[in-house]
PDB file of C-alpha atoms in Angstrom:
ATOM      1  CA  MET A   1     -35.799  56.478 -44.669  1.00  0.00           C
ATOM      2  CA  LYS A   2     -34.368  53.315 -43.153  1.00  0.00           C
ATOM      3  CA  THR A   3     -32.145  50.553 -44.559  1.00  0.00           C
ATOM      4  CA  LEU A   4     -33.539  47.034 -44.298  1.00  0.00           C
ATOM      5  CA  LEU A   5     -30.681  44.947 -42.976  1.00  0.00           C
ATOM      6  CA  SER A   6     -32.533  41.687 -43.652  1.00  0.00           C
ATOM      7  CA  CYS A   7     -32.034  42.147 -47.369  1.00  0.00           C
ATOM      8  CA  LEU A   8     -28.205  42.268 -47.387  1.00  0.00           C
ATOM      9  CA  LEU A   9     -27.881  38.897 -49.073  1.00  0.00           C
ATOM     10  CA  LEU A  10     -29.891  40.079 -52.040  1.00  0.00           C
ATOM     11  CA  LEU A  11     -28.480  43.603 -51.915  1.00  0.00           C
ATOM     12  CA  LEU A  12     -31.993  44.900 -52.158  1.00  0.00           C
ATOM     13  CA  SER A  13     -33.109  47.737 -49.797  1.00  0.00           C
ATOM     14  CA  PHE A  14     -36.223  49.789 -49.506  1.00  0.00           C
ATOM     15  CA  ALA A  15     -37.562  52.732 -47.549  1.00  0.00           C
ATOM     16  CA  SER A  16     -40.529  52.691 -45.125  1.00  0.00           C
ATOM     17  CA  SER A  17     -42.701  54.585 -47.542  1.00  0.00           C
ATOM     18  CA  ALA A  18     -40.785  54.578 -50.909  1.00  0.00           C
ATOM     19  CA  ALA A  19     -37.453  53.854 -52.378  1.00  0.00           C
ATOM     20  CA  ASN A  20     -35.652  53.559 -55.724  1.00  0.00           C
ATOM     21  CA  LYS A  21     -32.953  50.992 -55.750  1.00  0.00           C
ATOM     22  CA  THR A  22     -31.151  48.864 -58.328  1.00  0.00           C
ATOM     23  CA  THR A  23     -31.414  45.270 -57.484  1.00  0.00           C
ATOM     24  CA  ALA A  24     -28.904  42.484 -57.517  1.00  0.00           C
ATOM     25  CA  HIS A  25     -30.045  39.729 -59.818  1.00  0.00           C
ATOM     26  CA  LYS A  26     -29.193  36.560 -61.519  1.00  0.00           C
ATOM     27  CA  GLU A  27     -31.557  36.451 -64.478  1.00  0.00           C
ATOM     28  CA  LEU A  28     -31.352  39.893 -66.066  1.00  0.00           C
ATOM     29  CA  SER A  29     -28.574  41.564 -68.050  1.00  0.00           C
ATOM     30  CA  ASP A  30     -29.459  45.007 -66.323  1.00  0.00           C
ATOM     31  CA  ALA A  31     -30.983  45.334 -62.970  1.00  0.00           C
ATOM     32  CA  PRO A  32     -34.436  46.900 -62.767  1.00  0.00           C
ATOM     33  CA  GLU A  33     -35.098  49.774 -60.385  1.00  0.00           C
ATOM     34  CA  ILE A  34     -37.512  48.989 -57.564  1.00  0.00           C
ATOM     35  CA  THR A  35     -39.941  51.468 -55.810  1.00  0.00           C
ATOM     36  CA  VAL A  36     -41.883  50.364 -52.805  1.00  0.00           C
ATOM     37  CA  LYS A  37     -44.806  52.359 -51.402  1.00  0.00           C
ATOM     38  CA  LEU A  38     -46.483  51.263 -48.223  1.00  0.00           C
ATOM     39  CA  PRO A  39     -50.168  51.880 -47.475  1.00  0.00           C
ATOM     40  CA  ALA A  40     -51.092  54.512 -44.870  1.00  0.00           C
ATOM     41  CA  SER A  41     -51.951  52.046 -42.152  1.00  0.00           C
ATOM     42  CA  TYR A  42     -48.783  49.984 -42.480  1.00  0.00           C
ATOM     43  CA  ASP A  43     -47.042  51.602 -39.491  1.00  0.00           C
ATOM     44  CA  VAL A  44     -50.278  51.961 -37.469  1.00  0.00           C
ATOM     45  CA  ASP A  45     -51.405  48.351 -37.362  1.00  0.00           C
ATOM     46  CA  LYS A  46     -48.410  46.262 -36.902  1.00  0.00           C
ATOM     47  CA  THR A  47     -50.428  42.984 -37.258  1.00  0.00           C
ATOM     48  CA  LYS A  48     -52.107  43.610 -40.508  1.00  0.00           C
ATOM     49  CA  ARG A  49     -50.832  41.829 -43.683  1.00  0.00           C
ATOM     50  CA  TYR A  50     -51.272  43.234 -47.173  1.00  0.00           C
ATOM     51  CA  PRO A  51     -51.701  42.169 -50.754  1.00  0.00           C
ATOM     52  CA  VAL A  52     -48.959  43.409 -53.129  1.00  0.00           C
ATOM     53  CA  ILE A  53     -49.453  44.858 -56.573  1.00  0.00           C
ATOM     54  CA  TYR A  54     -46.445  44.919 -58.885  1.00  0.00           C
ATOM     55  CA  VAL A  55     -46.556  47.701 -61.347  1.00  0.00           C
ATOM     56  CA  LEU A  56     -44.418  47.658 -64.461  1.00  0.00           C
ATOM     57  CA  ASP A  57     -42.941  50.866 -65.810  1.00  0.00           C
ATOM     58  CA  GLY A  58     -42.810  51.938 -62.197  1.00  0.00           C
ATOM     59  CA  THR A  59     -41.281  55.382 -62.746  1.00  0.00           C
ATOM     60  CA  LEU A  60     -44.311  56.488 -64.816  1.00  0.00           C
ATOM     61  CA  ASN A  61     -47.050  54.472 -63.055  1.00  0.00           C
ATOM     62  CA  VAL A  62     -46.360  53.751 -59.424  1.00  0.00           C
ATOM     63  CA  GLU A  63     -47.662  57.142 -58.088  1.00  0.00           C
ATOM     64  CA  LEU A  64     -50.828  56.739 -60.196  1.00  0.00           C
ATOM     65  CA  VAL A  65     -51.587  53.261 -58.847  1.00  0.00           C
ATOM     66  CA  GLN A  66     -50.670  53.976 -55.292  1.00  0.00           C
ATOM     67  CA  SER A  67     -52.746  57.168 -55.030  1.00  0.00           C
ATOM     68  CA  MET A  68     -55.772  55.445 -56.602  1.00  0.00           C
ATOM     69  CA  MET A  69     -55.419  52.428 -54.312  1.00  0.00           C
ATOM     70  CA  GLN A  70     -55.188  54.511 -51.320  1.00  0.00           C
ATOM     71  CA  ARG A  71     -58.152  56.716 -52.322  1.00  0.00           C
ATOM     72  CA  LEU A  72     -60.376  53.692 -52.856  1.00  0.00           C
ATOM     73  CA  ALA A  73     -59.231  52.218 -49.543  1.00  0.00           C
ATOM     74  CA  ASP A  74     -60.056  55.449 -47.721  1.00  0.00           C
ATOM     75  CA  SER A  75     -63.513  55.292 -49.166  1.00  0.00           C
ATOM     76  CA  ASN A  76     -64.020  51.587 -48.459  1.00  0.00           C
ATOM     77  CA  GLY A  77     -63.906  50.827 -52.140  1.00  0.00           C
ATOM     78  CA  GLY A  78     -60.666  48.787 -52.172  1.00  0.00           C
ATOM     79  CA  ASN A  79     -58.076  47.006 -50.129  1.00  0.00           C
ATOM     80  CA  GLU A  80     -54.853  48.783 -49.224  1.00  0.00           C
ATOM     81  CA  HIS A  81     -51.891  47.315 -51.083  1.00  0.00           C
ATOM     82  CA  ILE A  82     -48.151  47.428 -50.979  1.00  0.00           C
ATOM     83  CA  VAL A  83     -47.299  48.828 -54.292  1.00  0.00           C
ATOM     84  CA  VAL A  84     -44.022  47.692 -55.895  1.00  0.00           C
ATOM     85  CA  GLY A  85     -42.870  49.613 -59.049  1.00  0.00           C
ATOM     86  CA  VAL A  86     -40.548  47.746 -61.377  1.00  0.00           C
ATOM     87  CA  GLU A  87     -38.634  49.950 -63.849  1.00  0.00           C
ATOM     88  CA  SER A  88     -36.833  48.048 -66.607  1.00  0.00           C
ATOM     89  CA  LYS A  89     -33.723  49.385 -68.198  1.00  0.00           C
ATOM     90  CA  ASN A  90     -34.405  47.306 -71.332  1.00  0.00           C
ATOM     91  CA  ARG A  91     -38.183  47.540 -71.681  1.00  0.00           C
ATOM     92  CA  LEU A  92     -38.749  45.715 -74.983  1.00  0.00           C
ATOM     93  CA  ASP A  93     -36.246  43.024 -74.182  1.00  0.00           C
ATOM     94  CA  ASP A  94     -37.554  42.449 -70.675  1.00  0.00           C
ATOM     95  CA  PHE A  95     -41.305  42.604 -71.282  1.00  0.00           C
ATOM     96  CA  ALA A  96     -41.699  41.029 -74.758  1.00  0.00           C
ATOM     97  CA  PRO A  97     -41.757  37.136 -74.504  1.00  0.00           C
ATOM     98  CA  THR A  98     -40.443  36.496 -78.050  1.00  0.00           C
ATOM     99  CA  VAL A  99     -37.821  38.045 -80.316  1.00  0.00           C
ATOM    100  CA  ASN A 100     -39.402  40.210 -83.019  1.00  0.00           C
ATOM    101  CA  LEU A 101     -38.607  39.353 -86.607  1.00  0.00           C
ATOM    102  CA  ASP A 102     -41.133  41.473 -88.309  1.00  0.00           C
ATOM    103  CA  PRO A 103     -39.381  44.238 -90.343  1.00  0.00           C
ATOM    104  CA  ARG A 104     -42.046  46.675 -89.391  1.00  0.00           C
ATOM    105  CA  GLY A 105     -40.864  46.613 -85.792  1.00  0.00           C
ATOM    106  CA  PRO A 106     -37.556  46.658 -83.949  1.00  0.00           C
ATOM    107  CA  VAL A 107     -36.000  43.426 -85.335  1.00  0.00           C
ATOM    108  CA  GLY A 108     -34.182  41.453 -82.801  1.00  0.00           C
ATOM    109  CA  ALA A 109     -35.804  43.111 -79.787  1.00  0.00           C
ATOM    110  CA  GLY A 110     -37.593  41.107 -77.164  1.00  0.00           C
ATOM    111  CA  GLY A 111     -37.314  37.563 -75.797  1.00  0.00           C
ATOM    112  CA  GLY A 112     -36.582  38.186 -72.184  1.00  0.00           C
ATOM    113  CA  ALA A 113     -39.951  37.936 -70.527  1.00  0.00           C
ATOM    114  CA  ASP A 114     -39.194  34.541 -69.013  1.00  0.00           C
ATOM    115  CA  SER A 115     -36.029  35.826 -67.498  1.00  0.00           C
ATOM    116  CA  LEU A 116     -37.975  38.596 -65.873  1.00  0.00           C
ATOM    117  CA  LEU A 117     -40.532  36.171 -64.591  1.00  0.00           C
ATOM    118  CA  ASN A 118     -37.777  34.033 -63.131  1.00  0.00           C
ATOM    119  CA  TYR A 119     -36.538  37.234 -61.372  1.00  0.00           C
ATOM    120  CA  PHE A 120     -39.926  37.910 -60.021  1.00  0.00           C
ATOM    121  CA  GLU A 121     -40.391  34.366 -58.820  1.00  0.00           C
ATOM    122  CA  SER A 122     -36.929  33.667 -57.363  1.00  0.00           C
ATOM    123  CA  GLU A 123     -35.723  36.999 -56.209  1.00  0.00           C
ATOM    124  CA  LEU A 124     -38.091  39.924 -56.055  1.00  0.00           C
ATOM    125  CA  ILE A 125     -41.262  38.318 -54.628  1.00  0.00           C
ATOM    126  CA  PRO A 126     -39.466  36.438 -51.996  1.00  0.00           C
ATOM    127  CA  THR A 127     -37.571  39.540 -50.972  1.00  0.00           C
ATOM    128  CA  ILE A 128     -40.796  41.593 -50.708  1.00  0.00           C
ATOM    129  CA  ASN A 129     -42.477  38.758 -48.728  1.00  0.00           C
ATOM    130  CA  ASN A 130     -39.500  38.500 -46.341  1.00  0.00           C
ATOM    131  CA  THR A 131     -39.259  42.276 -45.874  1.00  0.00           C
ATOM    132  CA  TYR A 132     -42.764  43.384 -45.545  1.00  0.00           C
ATOM    133  CA  ARG A 133     -45.990  42.090 -44.074  1.00  0.00           C
ATOM    134  CA  THR A 134     -47.574  40.556 -47.091  1.00  0.00           C
ATOM    135  CA  ASN A 135     -50.559  38.095 -47.305  1.00  0.00           C
ATOM    136  CA  ASN A 136     -49.125  36.355 -50.364  1.00  0.00           C
ATOM    137  CA  ASP A 137     -51.886  37.706 -52.693  1.00  0.00           C
ATOM    138  CA  LYS A 138     -50.185  39.224 -55.677  1.00  0.00           C
ATOM    139  CA  VAL A 139     -51.373  41.378 -58.564  1.00  0.00           C
ATOM    140  CA  ILE A 140     -49.324  42.502 -61.695  1.00  0.00           C
ATOM    141  CA  ALA A 141     -50.275  45.413 -63.793  1.00  0.00           C
ATOM    142  CA  GLY A 142     -48.833  46.762 -67.095  1.00  0.00           C
ATOM    143  CA  HIS A 143     -49.528  48.848 -70.035  1.00  0.00           C
ATOM    144  CA  SER A 144     -48.690  48.292 -73.847  1.00  0.00           C
ATOM    145  CA  VAL A 145     -45.730  45.926 -74.150  1.00  0.00           C
ATOM    146  CA  ALA A 146     -45.815  45.707 -70.288  1.00  0.00           C
ATOM    147  CA  GLY A 147     -49.303  44.550 -70.738  1.00  0.00           C
ATOM    148  CA  LEU A 148     -48.019  41.880 -73.203  1.00  0.00           C
ATOM    149  CA  PHE A 149     -45.828  40.689 -70.324  1.00  0.00           C
ATOM    150  CA  VAL A 150     -48.834  40.469 -68.025  1.00  0.00           C
ATOM    151  CA  ILE A 151     -50.653  38.314 -70.578  1.00  0.00           C
ATOM    152  CA  HIS A 152     -47.618  36.111 -70.898  1.00  0.00           C
ATOM    153  CA  SER A 153     -47.483  35.717 -67.174  1.00  0.00           C
ATOM    154  CA  TYR A 154     -51.140  34.886 -67.045  1.00  0.00           C
ATOM    155  CA  HIS A 155     -50.977  31.972 -69.379  1.00  0.00           C
ATOM    156  CA  SER A 156     -47.482  30.714 -68.696  1.00  0.00           C
ATOM    157  CA  ARG A 157     -47.307  30.984 -64.845  1.00  0.00           C
ATOM    158  CA  PRO A 158     -50.908  31.354 -63.832  1.00  0.00           C
ATOM    159  CA  ASN A 159     -50.235  30.711 -60.090  1.00  0.00           C
ATOM    160  CA  LEU A 160     -47.458  33.269 -59.843  1.00  0.00           C
ATOM    161  CA  PHE A 161     -49.955  36.219 -59.540  1.00  0.00           C
ATOM    162  CA  GLN A 162     -53.618  35.894 -58.410  1.00  0.00           C
ATOM    163  CA  ALA A 163     -54.716  38.849 -60.563  1.00  0.00           C
ATOM    164  CA  HIS A 164     -53.514  40.301 -63.857  1.00  0.00           C
ATOM    165  CA  LEU A 165     -54.233  43.827 -65.189  1.00  0.00           C
ATOM    166  CA  ALA A 166     -53.290  44.423 -68.854  1.00  0.00           C
ATOM    167  CA  PHE A 167     -53.987  47.838 -70.315  1.00  0.00           C
ATOM    168  CA  SER A 168     -53.882  47.978 -74.111  1.00  0.00           C
ATOM    169  CA  PRO A 169     -51.552  44.961 -74.202  1.00  0.00           C
ATOM    170  CA  ALA A 170     -49.333  44.862 -77.290  1.00  0.00           C
ATOM    171  CA  VAL A 171     -50.579  41.378 -78.397  1.00  0.00           C
ATOM    172  CA  TRP A 172     -49.650  42.219 -81.936  1.00  0.00           C
ATOM    173  CA  TRP A 173     -46.012  41.885 -81.040  1.00  0.00           C
ATOM    174  CA  GLY A 174     -43.801  39.660 -83.301  1.00  0.00           C
ATOM    175  CA  ALA A 175     -45.694  36.807 -84.861  1.00  0.00           C
ATOM    176  CA  ARG A 176     -48.459  37.087 -82.236  1.00  0.00           C
ATOM    177  CA  GLU A 177     -47.038  34.168 -80.320  1.00  0.00           C
ATOM    178  CA  THR A 178     -48.249  35.468 -76.961  1.00  0.00           C
ATOM    179  CA  ALA A 179     -51.850  35.979 -78.143  1.00  0.00           C
ATOM    180  CA  GLN A 180     -51.791  32.382 -79.614  1.00  0.00           C
ATOM    181  CA  SER A 181     -50.405  30.904 -76.436  1.00  0.00           C
ATOM    182  CA  ALA A 182     -52.943  32.607 -74.306  1.00  0.00           C
ATOM    183  CA  LYS A 183     -55.776  31.344 -76.515  1.00  0.00           C
ATOM    184  CA  GLN A 184     -54.385  27.891 -76.236  1.00  0.00           C
ATOM    185  CA  TYR A 185     -54.294  28.205 -72.476  1.00  0.00           C
ATOM    186  CA  VAL A 186     -57.922  29.286 -72.119  1.00  0.00           C
ATOM    187  CA  THR A 187     -59.179  26.512 -74.403  1.00  0.00           C
ATOM    188  CA  SER A 188     -57.241  23.881 -72.357  1.00  0.00           C
ATOM    189  CA  GLU A 189     -58.084  22.203 -69.113  1.00  0.00           C
ATOM    190  CA  LYS A 190     -55.262  23.927 -67.381  1.00  0.00           C
ATOM    191  CA  GLN A 191     -57.016  27.134 -66.264  1.00  0.00           C
ATOM    192  CA  THR A 192     -56.698  28.172 -62.592  1.00  0.00           C
ATOM    193  CA  ALA A 193     -58.574  30.703 -60.468  1.00  0.00           C
ATOM    194  CA  ASN A 194     -57.580  34.229 -61.422  1.00  0.00           C
ATOM    195  CA  PHE A 195     -58.842  37.792 -62.098  1.00  0.00           C
ATOM    196  CA  LEU A 196     -58.012  39.233 -65.525  1.00  0.00           C
ATOM    197  CA  TYR A 197     -58.653  42.765 -66.599  1.00  0.00           C
ATOM    198  CA  LEU A 198     -58.163  43.870 -70.215  1.00  0.00           C
ATOM    199  CA  ASN A 199     -58.796  47.115 -71.911  1.00  0.00           C
ATOM    200  CA  ILE A 200     -58.380  48.815 -75.157  1.00  0.00           C
ATOM    201  CA  GLY A 201     -58.610  52.452 -76.370  1.00  0.00           C
ATOM    202  CA  SER A 202     -58.890  54.089 -79.792  1.00  0.00           C
ATOM    203  CA  GLU A 203     -56.313  51.785 -81.327  1.00  0.00           C
ATOM    204  CA  GLY A 204     -57.223  50.342 -84.772  1.00  0.00           C
ATOM    205  CA  GLY A 205     -55.833  48.198 -87.421  1.00  0.00           C
ATOM    206  CA  GLU A 206     -53.866  45.128 -86.637  1.00  0.00           C
ATOM    207  CA  MET A 207     -53.441  45.922 -82.925  1.00  0.00           C
ATOM    208  CA  ARG A 208     -57.272  46.129 -82.541  1.00  0.00           C
ATOM    209  CA  GLU A 209     -57.826  42.950 -84.588  1.00  0.00           C
ATOM    210  CA  VAL A 210     -55.477  40.859 -82.624  1.00  0.00           C
ATOM    211  CA  TYR A 211     -56.709  42.237 -79.260  1.00  0.00           C
ATOM    212  CA  ASP A 212     -60.369  41.703 -80.192  1.00  0.00           C
ATOM    213  CA  ASP A 213     -59.717  38.142 -81.218  1.00  0.00           C
ATOM    214  CA  LEU A 214     -57.803  37.423 -78.036  1.00  0.00           C
ATOM    215  CA  ALA A 215     -60.452  39.068 -75.757  1.00  0.00           C
ATOM    216  CA  ASN A 216     -63.377  37.302 -77.527  1.00  0.00           C
ATOM    217  CA  THR A 217     -61.635  33.969 -77.293  1.00  0.00           C
ATOM    218  CA  ILE A 218     -61.037  34.429 -73.610  1.00  0.00           C
ATOM    219  CA  ALA A 219     -64.612  35.515 -73.016  1.00  0.00           C
ATOM    220  CA  ARG A 220     -65.986  32.538 -74.812  1.00  0.00           C
ATOM    221  CA  ASN A 221     -63.790  29.900 -73.322  1.00  0.00           C
ATOM    222  CA  ARG A 222     -62.917  31.085 -69.835  1.00  0.00           C
ATOM    223  CA  SER A 223     -63.485  28.652 -66.977  1.00  0.00           C
ATOM    224  CA  VAL A 224     -65.769  29.456 -64.062  1.00  0.00           C
ATOM    225  CA  ASP A 225     -62.678  30.111 -62.001  1.00  0.00           C
ATOM    226  CA  LEU A 226     -61.601  33.052 -64.093  1.00  0.00           C
ATOM    227  CA  VAL A 227     -63.190  36.430 -63.403  1.00  0.00           C
ATOM    228  CA  LEU A 228     -62.776  38.424 -66.646  1.00  0.00           C
ATOM    229  CA  LEU A 229     -63.411  42.234 -66.977  1.00  0.00           C
ATOM    230  CA  LEU A 230     -63.179  43.830 -70.403  1.00  0.00           C
ATOM    231  CA  ASP A 231     -63.125  47.613 -70.975  1.00  0.00           C
ATOM    232  CA  GLU A 232     -63.152  49.757 -74.041  1.00  0.00           C
ATOM    233  CA  PHE A 233     -62.378  53.524 -74.160  1.00  0.00           C
ATOM    234  CA  SER A 234     -62.922  54.651 -77.707  1.00  0.00           C
ATOM    235  CA  ALA A 235     -62.021  58.221 -76.933  1.00  0.00           C
ATOM    236  CA  ALA A 236     -58.634  57.320 -75.172  1.00  0.00           C
ATOM    237  CA  ASP A 237     -55.487  57.166 -77.086  1.00  0.00           C
ATOM    238  CA  HIS A 238     -53.110  54.235 -76.470  1.00  0.00           C
ATOM    239  CA  ASP A 239     -50.984  56.244 -74.042  1.00  0.00           C
ATOM    240  CA  PHE A 240     -53.908  57.020 -71.756  1.00  0.00           C
ATOM    241  CA  THR A 241     -55.695  53.618 -71.450  1.00  0.00           C
ATOM    242  CA  MET A 242     -54.095  52.876 -68.147  1.00  0.00           C
ATOM    243  CA  ALA A 243     -55.259  56.088 -66.630  1.00  0.00           C
ATOM    244  CA  ALA A 244     -58.701  55.697 -68.178  1.00  0.00           C
ATOM    245  CA  GLY A 245     -59.175  52.058 -67.018  1.00  0.00           C
ATOM    246  CA  LEU A 246     -57.466  52.001 -63.619  1.00  0.00           C
ATOM    247  CA  TYR A 247     -60.602  52.787 -61.512  1.00  0.00           C
ATOM    248  CA  ASN A 248     -62.585  50.021 -63.141  1.00  0.00           C
ATOM    249  CA  ALA A 249     -59.634  47.607 -62.963  1.00  0.00           C
ATOM    250  CA  LEU A 250     -59.114  48.264 -59.185  1.00  0.00           C
ATOM    251  CA  THR A 251     -62.788  48.215 -58.271  1.00  0.00           C
ATOM    252  CA  GLY A 252     -63.268  44.982 -60.140  1.00  0.00           C
ATOM    253  CA  LEU A 253     -60.233  43.546 -58.416  1.00  0.00           C
ATOM    254  CA  TYR A 254     -61.731  44.535 -55.006  1.00  0.00           C
ATOM    255  CA  LYS A 255     -64.903  42.683 -55.817  1.00  0.00           C
ATOM    256  CA  TYR A 256     -62.871  39.673 -56.724  1.00  0.00           C
ATOM    257  CA  GLN A 257     -60.786  39.877 -53.593  1.00  0.00           C
ATOM    258  CA  GLN A 258     -63.986  40.117 -51.489  1.00  0.00           C
ATOM    259  CA  LYS A 259     -65.239  37.015 -53.173  1.00  0.00           C
ATOM    260  CA  MET A 260     -61.960  35.230 -52.446  1.00  0.00           C
ATOM    261  CA  ASP A 261     -61.926  36.578 -48.853  1.00  0.00           C
ATOM    262  CA  ILE A 262     -58.659  38.523 -49.453  1.00  0.00           C
TER     263      ILE A 262
END
């Protein structure tokens, strides 16, 4: 493990293969923990630059994503990526774009997603780009309320990430503001080139209704510059939809990256 002296100004350090560090930050009340995993070829080919995938709920998901990424790359079925895990200490507050006022949920939670996006844009992404050999192609992935954050990023800052992977996104959150804003975005003239993966499992009721409405609206109104991949896993419970859909999401991403010459 080695300390990266170039990151002293941001007080953010990583290891050559993986690290868990608390970052300095300006936007967030509590610093997220960052894990970085480098692809197998990183220290072999010193000239190669890599796309980066930012994985929310990093403690739980970064090993899953990194191992699947590497397995696909070893079989010529995907690109190697630098995998960055982001572990929030205030998950609902950081990932949910709006404050929940619905008494059925945690009233008062949420509302910090834009601060987290500011952190990505002004601090974390520049640090990763300055520290590692990146090619500036960025992917973000998240499940449940972290998937809600992915949808928020997709419509509110469509140029920040070039691909968005949202597994069972909690688009029912609050007064469904994120779903409504995403629908407004895809029916506008503002759409930009992107890859969007959405999936759902065996969830029913209001969650399924809001998700279906959003997915159908995007499918009907997407521009030719949006590559959309929808998945349904009727036998998978909510907690397992990221594991169930990851192969399809990453192979779809690879096809998109080939098309875009990434």
